[in-house]
PDB file of C-alpha atoms and ligand atoms in Angstrom:
ATOM      1  CA  MET Y 292       0.006   0.054   0.031  1.00  0.00           C
ATOM      2  CA  ILE Y 293       1.475   3.270  -0.950  1.00  0.00           C
ATOM      3  CA  GLY Y 294      -0.811   5.468   1.204  1.00  0.00           C
ATOM      4  CA  MET Y 295      -2.895   7.021  -1.620  1.00  0.00           C
ATOM      5  CA  LYS Y 296      -6.174   8.505  -0.352  1.00  0.00           C
ATOM      6  CA  THR Y 297      -8.866   6.352  -1.959  1.00  0.00           C
ATOM      7  CA  ASP Y 298     -11.934   7.264   0.052  1.00  0.00           C
ATOM      8  CA  ARG Y 299     -12.933  10.013  -2.526  1.00  0.00           C
ATOM      9  CA  PHE Y 300     -13.703   7.147  -4.977  1.00  0.00           C
ATOM     10  CA  ILE Y 301     -16.128   5.341  -2.654  1.00  0.00           C
ATOM     11  CA  VAL Y 302     -19.803   5.413  -3.200  1.00  0.00           C
ATOM     12  CA  PRO Y 303     -21.178   5.609   0.304  1.00  0.00           C
ATOM     13  CA  GLU Y 304     -23.934   3.181   1.375  1.00  0.00           C
ATOM     14  CA  PHE Y 305     -27.135   4.736   0.350  1.00  0.00           C
ATOM     15  CA  GLY Y 306     -25.257   7.725  -1.005  1.00  0.00           C
ATOM     16  CA  GLU Y 307     -26.401   9.519  -4.183  1.00  0.00           C
ATOM     17  CA  VAL Y 308     -24.554   9.249  -7.333  1.00  0.00           C
ATOM     18  CA  ASP Y 309     -24.233  12.029  -9.894  1.00  0.00           C
ATOM     19  CA  LEU Y 310     -21.485  11.082 -12.301  1.00  0.00           C
ATOM     20  CA  LYS Y 311     -21.015  14.664 -13.453  1.00  0.00           C
ATOM     21  CA  ASP Y 312     -19.422  15.338  -9.962  1.00  0.00           C
ATOM     22  CA  HIS Y 313     -16.963  12.695 -10.632  1.00  0.00           C
ATOM     23  CA  PRO Y 314     -13.918  13.910 -12.760  1.00  0.00           C
ATOM     24  CA  THR Y 315     -12.829  11.314 -15.356  1.00  0.00           C
ATOM     25  CA  ASP Y 316      -9.372  12.886 -15.652  1.00  0.00           C
ATOM     26  CA  TYR Y 317      -8.377  13.195 -11.948  1.00  0.00           C
ATOM     27  CA  THR Y 318      -4.839  12.065 -11.210  1.00  0.00           C
ATOM     28  CA  GLY Y 319      -4.308  13.203  -7.637  1.00  0.00           C
ATOM     29  CA  ASP Y 320      -0.738  14.037  -6.609  1.00  0.00           C
ATOM     30  CA  TYR Y 321       0.540  12.404  -9.755  1.00  0.00           C
ATOM     31  CA  ASP Y 322       1.332  14.487 -12.827  1.00  0.00           C
ATOM     32  CA  GLU Y 323       2.156  11.835 -15.357  1.00  0.00           C
ATOM     33  CA  LYS Y 324       2.601   8.229 -15.917  1.00  0.00           C
ATOM     34  CA  GLU Y 325       6.223   8.100 -15.095  1.00  0.00           C
ATOM     35  CA  ASP Y 326       5.570   9.329 -11.627  1.00  0.00           C
ATOM     36  CA  SER Y 327       3.221   6.450 -11.011  1.00  0.00           C
ATOM     37  CA  LEU Y 328       5.153   3.522 -12.091  1.00  0.00           C
ATOM     38  CA  ASP Y 329       7.256   2.839  -8.949  1.00  0.00           C
ATOM     39  CA  ASP Y 330       4.201   3.027  -6.794  1.00  0.00           C
ATOM     40  CA  LEU Y 331       2.260   0.615  -9.097  1.00  0.00           C
ATOM     41  CA  ALA Y 332       5.167  -1.708  -8.973  1.00  0.00           C
ATOM     42  CA  LYS Y 333       5.097  -1.657  -5.142  1.00  0.00           C
ATOM     43  CA  ASN Y 334       1.358  -2.360  -5.078  1.00  0.00           C
ATOM     44  CA  VAL Y 335       1.705  -5.136  -7.608  1.00  0.00           C
ATOM     45  CA  GLU Y 336       4.411  -6.855  -5.473  1.00  0.00           C
ATOM     46  CA  LYS Y 337       2.405  -6.369  -2.282  1.00  0.00           C
ATOM     47  CA  MET Y 338      -0.596  -7.840  -3.880  1.00  0.00           C
ATOM     48  CA  GLY Y 339       1.352 -10.973  -4.817  1.00  0.00           C
ATOM     49  CA  GLU Y 340       2.503 -11.420  -1.199  1.00  0.00           C
ATOM     50  CA  LEU Y 341      -0.875 -10.986   0.218  1.00  0.00           C
ATOM     51  CA  GLN Y 342      -2.451 -13.293  -2.284  1.00  0.00           C
ATOM     52  CA  ASN Y 343       0.112 -16.043  -1.213  1.00  0.00           C
ATOM     53  CA  ILE Y 344      -1.243 -15.743   2.257  1.00  0.00           C
ATOM     54  CA  LEU Y 345      -4.866 -15.665   1.172  1.00  0.00           C
ATOM     55  CA  TYR Y 346      -4.086 -18.956  -0.655  1.00  0.00           C
ATOM     56  CA  ALA Y 347      -2.359 -20.667   2.247  1.00  0.00           C
ATOM     57  CA  GLN Y 348      -4.917 -19.623   4.823  1.00  0.00           C
ATOM     58  CA  ASN Y 349      -7.696 -20.885   2.504  1.00  0.00           C
ATOM     59  CA  VAL Y 350     -10.460 -19.101   4.442  1.00  0.00           C
ATOM     60  CA  HIS Y 351     -11.371 -15.962   2.420  1.00  0.00           C
ATOM     61  CA  ALA Y 352     -11.934 -15.313  -1.266  1.00  0.00           C
ATOM     62  CA  LEU Y 353     -11.898 -11.947  -2.956  1.00  0.00           C
ATOM     63  CA  LEU Y 354     -14.170 -10.977  -5.872  1.00  0.00           C
ATOM     64  CA  VAL Y 355     -13.151  -7.886  -7.804  1.00  0.00           C
ATOM     65  CA  VAL Y 356     -15.954  -6.714 -10.125  1.00  0.00           C
ATOM     66  CA  ILE Y 357     -14.949  -4.435 -13.038  1.00  0.00           C
ATOM     67  CA  GLN Y 358     -17.576  -2.648 -14.946  1.00  0.00           C
ATOM     68  CA  ALA Y 359     -17.178   0.163 -17.586  1.00  0.00           C
ATOM     69  CA  MET Y 360     -18.265   1.512 -20.896  1.00  0.00           C
ATOM     70  CA  ASP Y 361     -16.314   0.126 -23.958  1.00  0.00           C
ATOM     71  CA  ALA Y 362     -12.619   1.122 -24.322  1.00  0.00           C
ATOM     72  CA  ALA Y 363     -12.489   2.340 -20.659  1.00  0.00           C
ATOM     73  CA  GLY Y 364      -9.442   0.021 -20.119  1.00  0.00           C
ATOM     74  CA  LYS Y 365     -10.795  -3.052 -18.337  1.00  0.00           C
ATOM     75  CA  ASP Y 366      -8.575  -5.589 -20.153  1.00  0.00           C
ATOM     76  CA  SER Y 367      -5.363  -3.700 -19.790  1.00  0.00           C
ATOM     77  CA  LEU Y 368      -6.204  -2.820 -16.146  1.00  0.00           C
ATOM     78  CA  ILE Y 369      -6.529  -6.500 -15.342  1.00  0.00           C
ATOM     79  CA  ALA Y 370      -3.253  -7.336 -17.221  1.00  0.00           C
ATOM     80  CA  HIS Y 371      -1.203  -4.623 -15.359  1.00  0.00           C
ATOM     81  CA  VAL Y 372      -2.612  -4.986 -11.913  1.00  0.00           C
ATOM     82  CA  MET Y 373      -2.661  -8.771 -11.652  1.00  0.00           C
ATOM     83  CA  THR Y 374       0.861  -9.388 -13.002  1.00  0.00           C
ATOM     84  CA  GLY Y 375       2.337  -9.913  -9.471  1.00  0.00           C
ATOM     85  CA  VAL Y 376      -0.262 -12.584  -8.504  1.00  0.00           C
ATOM     86  CA  ASN Y 377       0.499 -16.314  -8.927  1.00  0.00           C
ATOM     87  CA  PRO Y 378      -1.715 -17.393 -11.815  1.00  0.00           C
ATOM     88  CA  GLN Y 379      -2.833 -20.458  -9.770  1.00  0.00           C
ATOM     89  CA  GLY Y 380      -4.494 -18.108  -7.277  1.00  0.00           C
ATOM     90  CA  CYS Y 381      -6.359 -15.846  -9.572  1.00  0.00           C
ATOM     91  CA  GLN Y 382      -9.066 -16.385 -12.146  1.00  0.00           C
ATOM     92  CA  VAL Y 383     -10.502 -14.007 -14.578  1.00  0.00           C
ATOM     93  CA  THR Y 384     -14.029 -14.378 -16.102  1.00  0.00           C
ATOM     94  CA  SER Y 385     -15.282 -12.254 -18.886  1.00  0.00           C
ATOM     95  CA  PHE Y 386     -19.099 -11.966 -19.221  1.00  0.00           C
ATOM     96  CA  LYS Y 387     -20.402 -11.659 -22.719  1.00  0.00           C
ATOM     97  CA  GLN Y 388     -23.829 -11.928 -24.137  1.00  0.00           C
ATOM     98  CA  PRO Y 389     -25.247 -14.978 -22.384  1.00  0.00           C
ATOM     99  CA  SER Y 390     -25.338 -18.362 -24.175  1.00  0.00           C
ATOM    100  CA  LEU Y 391     -28.572 -20.231 -24.715  1.00  0.00           C
ATOM    101  CA  GLU Y 392     -27.713 -22.464 -21.631  1.00  0.00           C
ATOM    102  CA  GLU Y 393     -27.137 -19.402 -19.566  1.00  0.00           C
ATOM    103  CA  LEU Y 394     -30.421 -17.859 -20.672  1.00  0.00           C
ATOM    104  CA  ASP Y 395     -32.200 -21.065 -19.533  1.00  0.00           C
ATOM    105  CA  HIS Y 396     -31.364 -20.159 -15.929  1.00  0.00           C
ATOM    106  CA  HIS Y 397     -31.833 -17.300 -13.536  1.00  0.00           C
ATOM    107  CA  TYR Y 398     -29.660 -14.281 -14.210  1.00  0.00           C
ATOM    108  CA  LEU Y 399     -27.197 -14.903 -11.396  1.00  0.00           C
ATOM    109  CA  TRP Y 400     -26.535 -18.515 -12.266  1.00  0.00           C
ATOM    110  CA  ARG Y 401     -23.559 -17.950 -14.508  1.00  0.00           C
ATOM    111  CA  CYS Y 402     -21.930 -15.603 -12.096  1.00  0.00           C
ATOM    112  CA  ASP Y 403     -22.392 -17.952  -9.191  1.00  0.00           C
ATOM    113  CA  LYS Y 404     -20.625 -20.692 -10.977  1.00  0.00           C
ATOM    114  CA  ALA Y 405     -17.716 -18.326 -11.754  1.00  0.00           C
ATOM    115  CA  LEU Y 406     -17.097 -17.317  -8.169  1.00  0.00           C
ATOM    116  CA  PRO Y 407     -13.684 -17.776  -6.763  1.00  0.00           C
ATOM    117  CA  GLY Y 408     -13.071 -20.563  -4.355  1.00  0.00           C
ATOM    118  CA  LYS Y 409     -11.488 -20.019  -0.905  1.00  0.00           C
ATOM    119  CA  GLY Y 410      -7.896 -18.645  -1.199  1.00  0.00           C
ATOM    120  CA  MET Y 411      -8.610 -17.228  -4.692  1.00  0.00           C
ATOM    121  CA  ILE Y 412      -9.020 -13.860  -6.185  1.00  0.00           C
ATOM    122  CA  GLY Y 413     -11.617 -13.838  -8.818  1.00  0.00           C
ATOM    123  CA  ILE Y 414     -11.885 -11.015 -11.338  1.00  0.00           C
ATOM    124  CA  PHE Y 415     -15.162 -10.434 -13.168  1.00  0.00           C
ATOM    125  CA  ASN Y 416     -14.652  -8.516 -16.260  1.00  0.00           C
ATOM    126  CA  ARG Y 417     -18.251  -7.360 -16.627  1.00  0.00           C
ATOM    127  CA  SER Y 418     -20.394  -9.148 -14.271  1.00  0.00           C
ATOM    128  CA  HIS Y 419     -24.001  -9.645 -12.865  1.00  0.00           C
ATOM    129  CA  TYR Y 420     -24.258  -5.859 -13.134  1.00  0.00           C
ATOM    130  CA  GLU Y 421     -24.786  -6.215 -16.901  1.00  0.00           C
ATOM    131  CA  GLU Y 422     -28.180  -7.450 -15.926  1.00  0.00           C
ATOM    132  CA  VAL Y 423     -29.148  -3.984 -14.565  1.00  0.00           C
ATOM    133  CA  LEU Y 424     -27.030  -2.034 -17.177  1.00  0.00           C
ATOM    134  CA  VAL Y 425     -27.091  -3.294 -20.619  1.00  0.00           C
ATOM    135  CA  VAL Y 426     -30.311  -5.266 -20.035  1.00  0.00           C
ATOM    136  CA  ARG Y 427     -31.867  -2.160 -18.574  1.00  0.00           C
ATOM    137  CA  VAL Y 428     -30.704  -0.054 -21.578  1.00  0.00           C
ATOM    138  CA  HIS Y 429     -31.923  -2.673 -24.020  1.00  0.00           C
ATOM    139  CA  PRO Y 430     -34.769  -4.534 -22.256  1.00  0.00           C
ATOM    140  CA  GLN Y 431     -35.131  -6.913 -25.216  1.00  0.00           C
ATOM    141  CA  TYR Y 432     -32.271  -8.797 -23.631  1.00  0.00           C
ATOM    142  CA  LEU Y 433     -34.609  -9.800 -20.727  1.00  0.00           C
ATOM    143  CA  ALA Y 434     -34.772 -13.357 -21.710  1.00  0.00           C
ATOM    144  CA  GLY Y 435     -38.211 -14.829 -21.045  1.00  0.00           C
ATOM    145  CA  GLN Y 436     -39.308 -12.011 -18.816  1.00  0.00           C
ATOM    146  CA  ARG Y 437     -41.454  -9.145 -19.808  1.00  0.00           C
ATOM    147  CA  LEU Y 438     -41.060  -5.699 -18.256  1.00  0.00           C
ATOM    148  CA  PRO Y 439     -44.092  -4.339 -16.367  1.00  0.00           C
ATOM    149  CA  THR Y 440     -45.614  -1.591 -18.640  1.00  0.00           C
ATOM    150  CA  SER Y 441     -46.033   1.467 -16.424  1.00  0.00           C
ATOM    151  CA  PRO Y 442     -42.989   3.525 -15.715  1.00  0.00           C
ATOM    152  CA  ASP Y 443     -43.434   3.102 -11.975  1.00  0.00           C
ATOM    153  CA  THR Y 444     -43.677  -0.758 -12.056  1.00  0.00           C
ATOM    154  CA  GLU Y 445     -40.782  -0.813 -14.522  1.00  0.00           C
ATOM    155  CA  LYS Y 446     -38.533   1.124 -11.956  1.00  0.00           C
ATOM    156  CA  ASP Y 447     -39.794  -1.252  -9.251  1.00  0.00           C
ATOM    157  CA  PHE Y 448     -38.509  -4.058 -11.406  1.00  0.00           C
ATOM    158  CA  TRP Y 449     -34.919  -2.803 -11.592  1.00  0.00           C
ATOM    159  CA  ASN Y 450     -35.019  -1.762  -7.961  1.00  0.00           C
ATOM    160  CA  LYS Y 451     -35.821  -5.243  -7.051  1.00  0.00           C
ATOM    161  CA  ARG Y 452     -33.113  -6.657  -9.246  1.00  0.00           C
ATOM    162  CA  CYS Y 453     -30.596  -4.353  -7.517  1.00  0.00           C
ATOM    163  CA  GLN Y 454     -31.900  -5.492  -4.158  1.00  0.00           C
ATOM    164  CA  GLN Y 455     -31.544  -9.229  -5.144  1.00  0.00           C
ATOM    165  CA  ILE Y 456     -27.956  -8.407  -6.209  1.00  0.00           C
ATOM    166  CA  ARG Y 457     -27.268  -6.731  -2.908  1.00  0.00           C
ATOM    167  CA  ASP Y 458     -28.609  -9.764  -0.922  1.00  0.00           C
ATOM    168  CA  TRP Y 459     -26.579 -12.147  -3.070  1.00  0.00           C
ATOM    169  CA  GLU Y 460     -23.442 -10.126  -2.290  1.00  0.00           C
ATOM    170  CA  ASP Y 461     -24.355  -9.912   1.423  1.00  0.00           C
ATOM    171  CA  MET Y 462     -24.703 -13.714   1.503  1.00  0.00           C
ATOM    172  CA  LEU Y 463     -21.240 -14.052  -0.115  1.00  0.00           C
ATOM    173  CA  THR Y 464     -19.500 -11.667   2.200  1.00  0.00           C
ATOM    174  CA  ALA Y 465     -21.121 -13.491   5.148  1.00  0.00           C
ATOM    175  CA  ASN Y 466     -19.598 -16.669   3.866  1.00  0.00           C
ATOM    176  CA  GLY Y 467     -16.024 -15.419   3.318  1.00  0.00           C
ATOM    177  CA  THR Y 468     -16.294 -14.147  -0.288  1.00  0.00           C
ATOM    178  CA  HIS Y 469     -15.551 -10.468  -0.124  1.00  0.00           C
ATOM    179  CA  VAL Y 470     -16.737  -8.224  -3.066  1.00  0.00           C
ATOM    180  CA  ILE Y 471     -15.416  -4.926  -4.218  1.00  0.00           C
ATOM    181  CA  LYS Y 472     -16.634  -3.114  -7.322  1.00  0.00           C
ATOM    182  CA  PHE Y 473     -14.970  -0.775  -9.682  1.00  0.00           C
ATOM    183  CA  PHE Y 474     -16.636   1.469 -12.283  1.00  0.00           C
ATOM    184  CA  LEU Y 475     -14.006   2.792 -14.660  1.00  0.00           C
ATOM    185  CA  HIS Y 476     -15.366   6.322 -15.323  1.00  0.00           C
ATOM    186  CA  VAL Y 477     -14.131   7.359 -18.806  1.00  0.00           C
ATOM    187  CA  SER Y 478     -15.460  10.496 -20.589  1.00  0.00           C
ATOM    188  CA  LYS Y 479     -17.374  10.271 -23.853  1.00  0.00           C
ATOM    189  CA  ASP Y 480     -14.690  12.310 -25.622  1.00  0.00           C
ATOM    190  CA  GLU Y 481     -11.879  10.014 -24.460  1.00  0.00           C
ATOM    191  CA  GLN Y 482     -13.889   6.985 -25.543  1.00  0.00           C
ATOM    192  CA  LYS Y 483     -14.188   8.591 -29.002  1.00  0.00           C
ATOM    193  CA  LYS Y 484     -10.408   9.109 -29.195  1.00  0.00           C
ATOM    194  CA  ARG Y 485      -9.748   5.474 -28.182  1.00  0.00           C
ATOM    195  CA  PHE Y 486     -12.318   4.164 -30.707  1.00  0.00           C
ATOM    196  CA  LEU Y 487     -10.631   6.259 -33.468  1.00  0.00           C
ATOM    197  CA  ASP Y 488      -7.224   4.731 -32.493  1.00  0.00           C
ATOM    198  CA  ARG Y 489      -8.626   1.238 -32.695  1.00  0.00           C
ATOM    199  CA  ILE Y 490      -9.856   1.984 -36.262  1.00  0.00           C
ATOM    200  CA  ASP Y 491      -6.732   3.762 -37.396  1.00  0.00           C
ATOM    201  CA  GLU Y 492      -4.254   1.387 -35.926  1.00  0.00           C
ATOM    202  CA  PRO Y 493      -4.418  -1.994 -37.813  1.00  0.00           C
ATOM    203  CA  ASP Y 494      -3.129  -3.971 -34.724  1.00  0.00           C
ATOM    204  CA  LYS Y 495      -6.117  -2.660 -32.770  1.00  0.00           C
ATOM    205  CA  ASN Y 496      -8.729  -3.214 -35.395  1.00  0.00           C
ATOM    206  CA  TRP Y 497      -9.819  -6.540 -33.806  1.00  0.00           C
ATOM    207  CA  LYS Y 498     -10.786  -4.599 -30.646  1.00  0.00           C
ATOM    208  CA  PHE Y 499     -13.345  -2.654 -32.533  1.00  0.00           C
ATOM    209  CA  SER Y 500     -16.814  -3.607 -33.744  1.00  0.00           C
ATOM    210  CA  ALA Y 501     -19.208  -1.307 -35.573  1.00  0.00           C
ATOM    211  CA  GLY Y 502     -21.863  -1.819 -32.784  1.00  0.00           C
ATOM    212  CA  ASP Y 503     -19.519  -0.090 -30.283  1.00  0.00           C
ATOM    213  CA  ALA Y 504     -19.894   3.348 -32.150  1.00  0.00           C
ATOM    214  CA  LYS Y 505     -23.749   2.769 -32.239  1.00  0.00           C
ATOM    215  CA  GLU Y 506     -23.815   2.044 -28.579  1.00  0.00           C
ATOM    216  CA  ARG Y 507     -22.637   5.560 -27.829  1.00  0.00           C
ATOM    217  CA  ALA Y 508     -25.981   6.868 -28.688  1.00  0.00           C
ATOM    218  CA  TYR Y 509     -27.231   5.356 -25.453  1.00  0.00           C
ATOM    219  CA  TRP Y 510     -24.555   6.996 -23.327  1.00  0.00           C
ATOM    220  CA  ASP Y 511     -26.846   9.031 -21.169  1.00  0.00           C
ATOM    221  CA  LYS Y 512     -29.131   5.974 -20.525  1.00  0.00           C
ATOM    222  CA  TYR Y 513     -26.126   4.013 -19.407  1.00  0.00           C
ATOM    223  CA  MET Y 514     -24.916   6.749 -17.067  1.00  0.00           C
ATOM    224  CA  ALA Y 515     -28.327   6.770 -15.483  1.00  0.00           C
ATOM    225  CA  ALA Y 516     -28.469   3.041 -15.235  1.00  0.00           C
ATOM    226  CA  TYR Y 517     -24.919   2.935 -13.723  1.00  0.00           C
ATOM    227  CA  SER Y 518     -25.803   5.705 -11.122  1.00  0.00           C
ATOM    228  CA  GLU Y 519     -28.794   4.070  -9.998  1.00  0.00           C
ATOM    229  CA  ALA Y 520     -27.290   0.604  -9.786  1.00  0.00           C
ATOM    230  CA  MET Y 521     -24.321   1.974  -7.743  1.00  0.00           C
ATOM    231  CA  GLU Y 522     -26.712   3.953  -5.336  1.00  0.00           C
ATOM    232  CA  LEU Y 523     -28.739   0.739  -4.741  1.00  0.00           C
ATOM    233  CA  THR Y 524     -25.897  -1.759  -4.331  1.00  0.00           C
ATOM    234  CA  SER Y 525     -22.986   0.039  -2.723  1.00  0.00           C
ATOM    235  CA  SER Y 526     -22.630  -1.229   0.872  1.00  0.00           C
ATOM    236  CA  ASP Y 527     -19.980  -0.758   3.606  1.00  0.00           C
ATOM    237  CA  ALA Y 528     -19.026  -4.375   3.083  1.00  0.00           C
ATOM    238  CA  SER Y 529     -19.179  -4.360  -0.759  1.00  0.00           C
ATOM    239  CA  PRO Y 530     -18.638  -0.887  -1.848  1.00  0.00           C
ATOM    240  CA  TRP Y 531     -18.530   0.579  -5.431  1.00  0.00           C
ATOM    241  CA  TYR Y 532     -15.578   2.735  -6.360  1.00  0.00           C
ATOM    242  CA  ILE Y 533     -15.896   5.264  -9.183  1.00  0.00           C
ATOM    243  CA  ILE Y 534     -12.313   5.398 -10.671  1.00  0.00           C
ATOM    244  CA  PRO Y 535     -11.261   8.160 -13.100  1.00  0.00           C
ATOM    245  CA  ALA Y 536     -10.428   6.380 -16.367  1.00  0.00           C
ATOM    246  CA  ASP Y 537      -9.225   9.012 -18.761  1.00  0.00           C
ATOM    247  CA  LYS Y 538      -5.633   8.254 -17.852  1.00  0.00           C
ATOM    248  CA  LYS Y 539      -5.151   4.494 -17.743  1.00  0.00           C
ATOM    249  CA  TRP Y 540      -2.054   4.699 -15.577  1.00  0.00           C
ATOM    250  CA  PHE Y 541      -3.963   6.452 -12.929  1.00  0.00           C
ATOM    251  CA  THR Y 542      -6.721   3.850 -13.022  1.00  0.00           C
ATOM    252  CA  ARG Y 543      -4.327   1.082 -12.517  1.00  0.00           C
ATOM    253  CA  LEU Y 544      -2.559   2.795  -9.592  1.00  0.00           C
ATOM    254  CA  ALA Y 545      -5.976   3.617  -7.788  1.00  0.00           C
ATOM    255  CA  VAL Y 546      -7.355   0.095  -8.294  1.00  0.00           C
ATOM    256  CA  SER Y 547      -4.203  -1.688  -7.126  1.00  0.00           C
ATOM    257  CA  GLU Y 548      -4.168   0.506  -3.968  1.00  0.00           C
ATOM    258  CA  ILE Y 549      -7.772  -0.268  -3.110  1.00  0.00           C
ATOM    259  CA  ILE Y 550      -7.146  -4.035  -3.705  1.00  0.00           C
ATOM    260  CA  VAL Y 551      -4.126  -4.059  -1.527  1.00  0.00           C
ATOM    261  CA  LYS Y 552      -6.005  -2.214   1.163  1.00  0.00           C
ATOM    262  CA  LYS Y 553      -8.916  -4.647   0.932  1.00  0.00           C
ATOM    263  CA  LEU Y 554      -6.557  -7.569   1.223  1.00  0.00           C
ATOM    264  CA  GLU Y 555      -4.809  -6.008   4.243  1.00  0.00           C
ATOM    265  CA  SER Y 556      -8.146  -5.386   5.995  1.00  0.00           C
ATOM    266  CA  LEU Y 557      -8.863  -9.187   5.929  1.00  0.00           C
ATOM    267  CA  ASN Y 558      -5.916  -9.557   8.459  1.00  0.00           C
ATOM    268  CA  LEU Y 559      -4.528 -12.616   6.549  1.00  0.00           C
ATOM    269  CA  LYS Y 560      -2.231 -15.051   8.336  1.00  0.00           C
ATOM    270  CA  TYR Y 561      -0.330 -18.007   7.303  1.00  0.00           C
ATOM    271  CA  PRO Y 562      -1.961 -21.038   9.120  1.00  0.00           C
ATOM    272  CA  LYS Y 563      -0.292 -22.084  12.261  1.00  0.00           C
ATOM    273  CA  VAL Y 564       0.314 -25.872  12.553  1.00  0.00           C
ATOM    274  CA  ASP Y 565      -1.143 -27.644  15.614  1.00  0.00           C
ATOM    275  CA  GLU Y 566       0.962 -29.983  17.920  1.00  0.00           C
ATOM    276  CA  LYS Y 567       0.123 -33.071  15.982  1.00  0.00           C
ATOM    277  CA  ALA Y 568       1.183 -31.468  12.674  1.00  0.00           C
ATOM    278  CA  LYS Y 569       4.290 -30.036  14.322  1.00  0.00           C
ATOM    279  CA  ALA Y 570       5.248 -33.435  15.562  1.00  0.00           C
ATOM    280  CA  ASP Y 571       4.752 -34.808  12.078  1.00  0.00           C
ATOM    281  CA  LEU Y 572       7.175 -32.114  10.641  1.00  0.00           C
ATOM    282  CA  ASP Y 573       9.894 -32.935  13.318  1.00  0.00           C
ATOM    283  CA  GLU Y 574       9.532 -36.570  12.349  1.00  0.00           C
ATOM    284  CA  ALA Y 575       9.842 -35.807   8.541  1.00  0.00           C
ATOM    285  CA  LYS Y 576      12.864 -33.670   9.392  1.00  0.00           C
ATOM    286  CA  LYS Y 577      14.545 -36.676  11.186  1.00  0.00           C
ATOM    287  CA  ILE Y 578      13.879 -38.924   8.201  1.00  0.00           C
ATOM    288  CA  LEU Y 579      15.379 -36.418   5.745  1.00  0.00           C
ATOM    289  CA  GLU Y 580      18.423 -35.671   7.943  1.00  0.00           C
ATOM    290  CA  SER Y 581      19.161 -39.413   8.415  1.00  0.00           C
ATOM    291  CA  GLU Y 582      19.311 -40.048   4.712  1.00  0.00           C
ATOM    292  CA  ALA Y 583      22.744 -41.100   3.642  1.00  0.00           C
TER     293      ALA Y 583
HETATM  294  P1  ATP P 806     -13.810  -4.696 -25.080  1.00  0.00           P
HETATM  295  O1  ATP P 806     -13.619  -3.583 -24.093  1.00  0.00           O
HETATM  296  O2  ATP P 806     -12.518  -5.414 -25.523  1.00  0.00           O
HETATM  297  O3  ATP P 806     -14.727  -4.509 -26.201  1.00  0.00           O
HETATM  298  P2  ATP P 806     -16.024  -6.202 -23.868  1.00  0.00           P
HETATM  299  O4  ATP P 806     -16.138  -6.614 -22.372  1.00  0.00           O
HETATM  300  O5  ATP P 806     -16.852  -5.028 -24.326  1.00  0.00           O
HETATM  301  O6  ATP P 806     -14.483  -5.970 -24.178  1.00  0.00           O
HETATM  302  P3  ATP P 806     -17.208  -7.570 -26.024  1.00  0.00           P
HETATM  303  O7  ATP P 806     -17.047  -9.096 -26.528  1.00  0.00           O
HETATM  304  O8  ATP P 806     -16.915  -6.491 -27.024  1.00  0.00           O
HETATM  305  O9  ATP P 806     -16.432  -7.429 -24.661  1.00  0.00           O
HETATM  306  O10 ATP P 806     -18.727  -7.346 -25.530  1.00  0.00           O
HETATM  307  C1  ATP P 806     -19.423  -8.154 -24.596  1.00  0.00           C
HETATM  308  C2  ATP P 806     -20.879  -7.575 -24.696  1.00  0.00           C
HETATM  309  O11 ATP P 806     -21.684  -8.361 -24.053  1.00  0.00           O
HETATM  310  C3  ATP P 806     -21.002  -6.349 -24.054  1.00  0.00           C
HETATM  311  O12 ATP P 806     -21.513  -5.336 -25.042  1.00  0.00           O
HETATM  312  C4  ATP P 806     -21.821  -6.417 -22.920  1.00  0.00           C
HETATM  313  O13 ATP P 806     -22.685  -5.354 -22.669  1.00  0.00           O
HETATM  314  C5  ATP P 806     -22.683  -7.640 -23.394  1.00  0.00           C
HETATM  315  N1  ATP P 806     -23.307  -8.484 -22.274  1.00  0.00           N
HETATM  316  C6  ATP P 806     -22.681  -8.952 -21.153  1.00  0.00           C
HETATM  317  N2  ATP P 806     -23.626  -9.450 -20.442  1.00  0.00           N
HETATM  318  C7  ATP P 806     -24.833  -9.267 -20.959  1.00  0.00           C
HETATM  319  C8  ATP P 806     -26.069  -9.804 -20.633  1.00  0.00           C
HETATM  320  N3  ATP P 806     -26.466 -10.394 -19.628  1.00  0.00           N
HETATM  321  N4  ATP P 806     -27.049  -9.487 -21.512  1.00  0.00           N
HETATM  322  C9  ATP P 806     -26.768  -8.908 -22.797  1.00  0.00           C
HETATM  323  N5  ATP P 806     -25.548  -8.448 -23.110  1.00  0.00           N
HETATM  324  C10 ATP P 806     -24.675  -8.687 -22.228  1.00  0.00           C
HETATM  325 MG1   MG P 807     -16.714  -4.335 -26.380  1.00  0.00          MG
END
């Protein structure tokens, strides 16, 4: 942990969210990328050490949810921040449009199946929150369910879904899977620049699909859906963090700091061996030492 103040990014439990109040280009005490690299390296190393203890202790799991508009930097964030973690102790799941099998089940089913086991860090690249974001913006994705027709009951429907998500996360926390959630907050202008890059640079063409540009027309609807979802599902135990994302290097630093802080708060300890196990170790040592 490098001591960066991260409280300003938290969405307080039952707090209101107006994304216009959250700058997308904030970089705190850092002026440019070069200033941030040593601190990022420190956090990455620390995260590796803590994950090792998480794994050895085998009591807790950490679920890191990453949500954002297209081109906000989810993939590269994951690549940079998780580099210090043993690949055996970390699993990344990317949630795309649901398969037919997934659509045949309730909307949390596929996320439940992808949860990290004890000792593991799980990263959700998109997540169950798509169910109150893209699905809210495009209700035709509501498989097999029909939205109530009047605006009030429609709002109730989404509120109820958020409550279900909140309850699910509460259940996870109570059972040792701790959840933290990041919204990478990129500006509409910066997204346009990144899309143009993806079109102009042949090696980035694969990252762009024509649908991405069309989806920008729904920007305000997405922002409204994000704000409401975060208001209803940020809790003391499983908070949302709104992370400025116009400067990718700052996003990485802030997220790494918050993950390290979260792991430290779990008070992780290597397991202590009991008397019997200690006697077994002494016995094994004798055998090894008596070898010719
Ligand atoms: P990139 O930033 O590289 O584009 P991505 O996460 O956008 O990565 P894509 O394969 O481009 O990956 O897109 C996945 C799409 O699947 C997103 O548009 C997302 O909104 C959509 N999606 C995810 N979950 C659901 C869902 N439950 N219902 C409908 N669409 C979903
Ligand atoms: Mg995409």
